[in-house]
PDB file of C-alpha atoms in Angstrom:
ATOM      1  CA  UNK G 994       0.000   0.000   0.000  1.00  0.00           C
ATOM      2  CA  UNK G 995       2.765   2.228   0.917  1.00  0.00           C
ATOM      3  CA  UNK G 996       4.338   1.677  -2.871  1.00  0.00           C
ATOM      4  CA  UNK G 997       0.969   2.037  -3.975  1.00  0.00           C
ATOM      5  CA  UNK G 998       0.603   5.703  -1.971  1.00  0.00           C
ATOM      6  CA  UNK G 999       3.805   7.233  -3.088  1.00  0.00           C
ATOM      7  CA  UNK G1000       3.622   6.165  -6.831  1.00  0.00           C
ATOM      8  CA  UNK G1001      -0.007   7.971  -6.988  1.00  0.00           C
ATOM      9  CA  UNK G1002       1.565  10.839  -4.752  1.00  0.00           C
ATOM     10  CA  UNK G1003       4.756  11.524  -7.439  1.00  0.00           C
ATOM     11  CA  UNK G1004       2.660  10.760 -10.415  1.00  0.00           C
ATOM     12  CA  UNK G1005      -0.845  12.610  -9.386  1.00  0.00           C
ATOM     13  CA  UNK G1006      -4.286  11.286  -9.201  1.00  0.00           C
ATOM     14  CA  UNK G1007      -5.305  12.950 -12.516  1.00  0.00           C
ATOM     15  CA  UNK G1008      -3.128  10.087 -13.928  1.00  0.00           C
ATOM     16  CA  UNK G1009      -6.242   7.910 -13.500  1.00  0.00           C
ATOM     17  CA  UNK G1010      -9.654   8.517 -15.120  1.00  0.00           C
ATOM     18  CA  UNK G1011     -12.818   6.063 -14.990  1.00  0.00           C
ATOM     19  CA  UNK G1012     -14.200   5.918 -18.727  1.00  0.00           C
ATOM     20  CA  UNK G1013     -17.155   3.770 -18.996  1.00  0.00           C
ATOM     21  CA  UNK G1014     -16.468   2.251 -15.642  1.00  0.00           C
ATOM     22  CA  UNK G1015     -13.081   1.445 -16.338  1.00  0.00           C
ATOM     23  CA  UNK G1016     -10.368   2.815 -14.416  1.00  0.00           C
ATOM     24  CA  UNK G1017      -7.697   4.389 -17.314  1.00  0.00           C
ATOM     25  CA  UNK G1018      -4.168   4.322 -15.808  1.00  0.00           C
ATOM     26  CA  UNK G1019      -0.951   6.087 -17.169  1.00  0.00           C
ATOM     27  CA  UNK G1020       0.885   2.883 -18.792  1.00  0.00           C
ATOM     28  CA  UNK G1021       4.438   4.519 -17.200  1.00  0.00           C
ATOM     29  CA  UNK G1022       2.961   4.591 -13.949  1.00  0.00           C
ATOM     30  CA  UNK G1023       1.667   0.824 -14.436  1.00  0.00           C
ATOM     31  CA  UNK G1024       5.299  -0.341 -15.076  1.00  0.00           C
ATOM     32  CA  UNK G1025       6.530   1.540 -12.631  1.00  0.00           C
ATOM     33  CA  UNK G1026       4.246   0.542  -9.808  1.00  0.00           C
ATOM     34  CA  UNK G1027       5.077  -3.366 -11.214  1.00  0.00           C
ATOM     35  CA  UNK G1028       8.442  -3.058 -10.800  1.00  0.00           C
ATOM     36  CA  UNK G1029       8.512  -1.387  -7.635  1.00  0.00           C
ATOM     37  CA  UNK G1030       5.808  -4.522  -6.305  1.00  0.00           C
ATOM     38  CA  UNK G1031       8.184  -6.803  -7.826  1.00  0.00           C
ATOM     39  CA  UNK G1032      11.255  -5.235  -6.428  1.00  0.00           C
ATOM     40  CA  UNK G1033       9.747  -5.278  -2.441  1.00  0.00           C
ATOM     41  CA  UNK G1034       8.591  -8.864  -3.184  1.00  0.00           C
ATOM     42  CA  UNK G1035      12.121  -9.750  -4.377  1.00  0.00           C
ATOM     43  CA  UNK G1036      13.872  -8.050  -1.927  1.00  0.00           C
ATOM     44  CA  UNK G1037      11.168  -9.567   1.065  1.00  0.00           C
ATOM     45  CA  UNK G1038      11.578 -12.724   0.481  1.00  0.00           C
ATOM     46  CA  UNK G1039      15.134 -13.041  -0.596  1.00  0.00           C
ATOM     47  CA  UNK G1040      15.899 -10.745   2.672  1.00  0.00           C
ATOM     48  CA  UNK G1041      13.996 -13.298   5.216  1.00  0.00           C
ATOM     49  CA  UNK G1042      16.019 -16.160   3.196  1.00  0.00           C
ATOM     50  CA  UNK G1043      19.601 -15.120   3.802  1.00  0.00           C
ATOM     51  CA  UNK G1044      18.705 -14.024   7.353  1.00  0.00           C
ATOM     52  CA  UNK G1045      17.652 -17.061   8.589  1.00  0.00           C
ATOM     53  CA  UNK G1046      16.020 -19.201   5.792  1.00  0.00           C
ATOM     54  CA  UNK G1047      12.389 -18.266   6.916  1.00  0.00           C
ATOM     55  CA  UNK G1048       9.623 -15.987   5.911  1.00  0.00           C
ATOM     56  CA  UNK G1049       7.015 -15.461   8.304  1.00  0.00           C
ATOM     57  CA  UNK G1050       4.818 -17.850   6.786  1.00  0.00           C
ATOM     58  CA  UNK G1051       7.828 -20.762   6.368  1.00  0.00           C
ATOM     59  CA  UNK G1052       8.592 -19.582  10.519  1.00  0.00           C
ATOM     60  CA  UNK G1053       4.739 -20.723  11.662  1.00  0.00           C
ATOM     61  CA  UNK G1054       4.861 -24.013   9.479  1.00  0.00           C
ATOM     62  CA  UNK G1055       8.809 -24.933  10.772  1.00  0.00           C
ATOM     63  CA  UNK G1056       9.964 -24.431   7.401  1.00  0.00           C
ATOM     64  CA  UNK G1057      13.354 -23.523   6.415  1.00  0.00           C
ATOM     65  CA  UNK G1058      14.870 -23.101   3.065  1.00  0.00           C
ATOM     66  CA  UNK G1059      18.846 -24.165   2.908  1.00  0.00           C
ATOM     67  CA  UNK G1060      21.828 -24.604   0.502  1.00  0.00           C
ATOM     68  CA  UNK G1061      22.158 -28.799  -0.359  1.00  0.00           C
ATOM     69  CA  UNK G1062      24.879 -28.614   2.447  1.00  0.00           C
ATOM     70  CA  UNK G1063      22.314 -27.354   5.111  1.00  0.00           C
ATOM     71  CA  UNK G1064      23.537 -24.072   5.535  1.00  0.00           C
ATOM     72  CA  UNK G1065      22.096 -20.684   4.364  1.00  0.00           C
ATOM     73  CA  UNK G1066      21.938 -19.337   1.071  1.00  0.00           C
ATOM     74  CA  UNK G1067      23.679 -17.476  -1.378  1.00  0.00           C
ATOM     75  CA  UNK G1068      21.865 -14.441  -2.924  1.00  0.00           C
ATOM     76  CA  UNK G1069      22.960 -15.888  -5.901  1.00  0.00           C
ATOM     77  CA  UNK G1070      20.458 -18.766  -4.764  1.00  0.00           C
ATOM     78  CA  UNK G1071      17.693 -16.772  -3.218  1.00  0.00           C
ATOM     79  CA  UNK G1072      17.195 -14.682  -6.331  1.00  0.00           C
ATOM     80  CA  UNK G1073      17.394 -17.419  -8.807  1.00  0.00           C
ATOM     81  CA  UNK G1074      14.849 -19.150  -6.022  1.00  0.00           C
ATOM     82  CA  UNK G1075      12.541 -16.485  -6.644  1.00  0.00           C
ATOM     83  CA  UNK G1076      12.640 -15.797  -9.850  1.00  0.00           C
ATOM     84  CA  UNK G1077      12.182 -19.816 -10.890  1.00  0.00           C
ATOM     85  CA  UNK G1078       9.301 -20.008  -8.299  1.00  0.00           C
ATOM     86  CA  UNK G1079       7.002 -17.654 -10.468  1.00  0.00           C
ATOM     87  CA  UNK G1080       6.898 -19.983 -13.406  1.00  0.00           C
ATOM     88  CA  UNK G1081       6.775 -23.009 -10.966  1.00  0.00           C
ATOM     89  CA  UNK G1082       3.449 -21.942  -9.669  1.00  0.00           C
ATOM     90  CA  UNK G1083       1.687 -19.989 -12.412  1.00  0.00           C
ATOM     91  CA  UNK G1084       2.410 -22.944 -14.933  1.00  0.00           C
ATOM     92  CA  UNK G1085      -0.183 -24.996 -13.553  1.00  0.00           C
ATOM     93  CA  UNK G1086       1.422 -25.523 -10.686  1.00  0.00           C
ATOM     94  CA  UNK G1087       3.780 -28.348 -12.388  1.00  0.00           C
ATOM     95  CA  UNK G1088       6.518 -26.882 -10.815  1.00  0.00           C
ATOM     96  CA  UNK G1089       4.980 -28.277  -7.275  1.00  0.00           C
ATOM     97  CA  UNK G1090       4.055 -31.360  -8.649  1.00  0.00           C
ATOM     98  CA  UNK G1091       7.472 -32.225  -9.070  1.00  0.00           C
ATOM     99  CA  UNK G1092       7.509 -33.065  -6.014  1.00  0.00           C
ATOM    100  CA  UNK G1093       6.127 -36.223  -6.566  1.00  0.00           C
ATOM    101  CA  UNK G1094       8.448 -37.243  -8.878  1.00  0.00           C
ATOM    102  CA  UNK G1095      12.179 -36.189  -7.556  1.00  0.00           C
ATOM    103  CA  UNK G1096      13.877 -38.555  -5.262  1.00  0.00           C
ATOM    104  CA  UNK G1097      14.550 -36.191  -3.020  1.00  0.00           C
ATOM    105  CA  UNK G1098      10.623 -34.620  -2.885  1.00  0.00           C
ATOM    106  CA  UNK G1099      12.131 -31.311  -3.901  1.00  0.00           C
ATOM    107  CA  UNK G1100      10.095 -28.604  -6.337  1.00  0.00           C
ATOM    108  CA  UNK G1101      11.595 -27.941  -9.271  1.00  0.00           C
ATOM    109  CA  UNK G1102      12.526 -24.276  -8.236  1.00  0.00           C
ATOM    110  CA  UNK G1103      14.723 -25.804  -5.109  1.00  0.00           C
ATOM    111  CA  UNK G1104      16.029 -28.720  -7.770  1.00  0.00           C
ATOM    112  CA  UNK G1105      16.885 -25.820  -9.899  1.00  0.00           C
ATOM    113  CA  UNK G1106      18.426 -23.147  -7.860  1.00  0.00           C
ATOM    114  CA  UNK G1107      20.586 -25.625  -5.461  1.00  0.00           C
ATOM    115  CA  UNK G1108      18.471 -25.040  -2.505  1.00  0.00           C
ATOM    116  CA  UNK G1109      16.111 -27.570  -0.694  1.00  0.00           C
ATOM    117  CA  UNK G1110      13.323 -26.912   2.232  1.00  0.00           C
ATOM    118  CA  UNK G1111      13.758 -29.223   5.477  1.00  0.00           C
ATOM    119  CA  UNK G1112      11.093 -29.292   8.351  1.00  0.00           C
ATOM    120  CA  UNK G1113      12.993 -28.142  11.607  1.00  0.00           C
ATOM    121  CA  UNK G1114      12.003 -29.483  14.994  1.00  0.00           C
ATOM    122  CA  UNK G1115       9.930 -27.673  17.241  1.00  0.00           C
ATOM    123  CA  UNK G1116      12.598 -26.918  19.656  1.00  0.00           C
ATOM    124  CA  UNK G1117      14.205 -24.350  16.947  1.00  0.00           C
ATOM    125  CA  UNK G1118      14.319 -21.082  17.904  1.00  0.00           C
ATOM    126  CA  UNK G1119      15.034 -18.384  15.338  1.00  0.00           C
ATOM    127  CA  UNK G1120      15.675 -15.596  16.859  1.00  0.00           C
TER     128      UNK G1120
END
């Protein structure tokens, strides 16, 4: 929301216009505002995985994302981690489903990227 605010705030709300109950937006603020949303979501994620291998979300199910030796990634790994989960998930899904089929129950973005996700015992403590 706050990405949301300060795009409208540099580029003005006459940018956007309802014409037959459509909104119209400026296609250079559309881009921009993409970017920027990808860019947080990037930089989020990839953040919470170098820190300690857990997002929120990953922290309440006792998941953690690791390197194949078990140790933390490389940003190398966490950005080619989130860029190969996209496709993973809006193809279908397939990319998930690949779980089923690798040895080592691993989706195809983890397989990919050199990275694996391990269920840690409830004694873990992150922080």
């Amino acid at each position: 929301m706050l990405l949301g605010y300060i795009v409208q705030f540099i580029f003005g709300v006459d940018s956007n216009q309802l014409v037959d109950g459509r909104v119209q937006t400026d296609p250079v603020q559309d881009v921009v505002l993409f970017t920027l949303m990808l860019g947080s979501a990037a930089g989020f994620y990839c953040y919470f995985w170098l820190r300690s291998g857990q997002t929120l979300g990953m922290l309440a199910w006792r998941l953690q994302v690791q390197n194949r030796q078990g140790g933390k990634l490389s940003l190398q790994q966490a950005l080619l981690r989130f860029v190969l989960a996209w496709p993973a998930f809006l193809v279908a899904g397939l990319g998930y489903f690949w779980l089923y089929l690798d040895s080592n129950r691993d989706a195809l973005h983890d397989r990919l990227s050199g990275t694996k996700v391990v269920l840690v015992p409830r004694s873990h403590r992150p922080f």
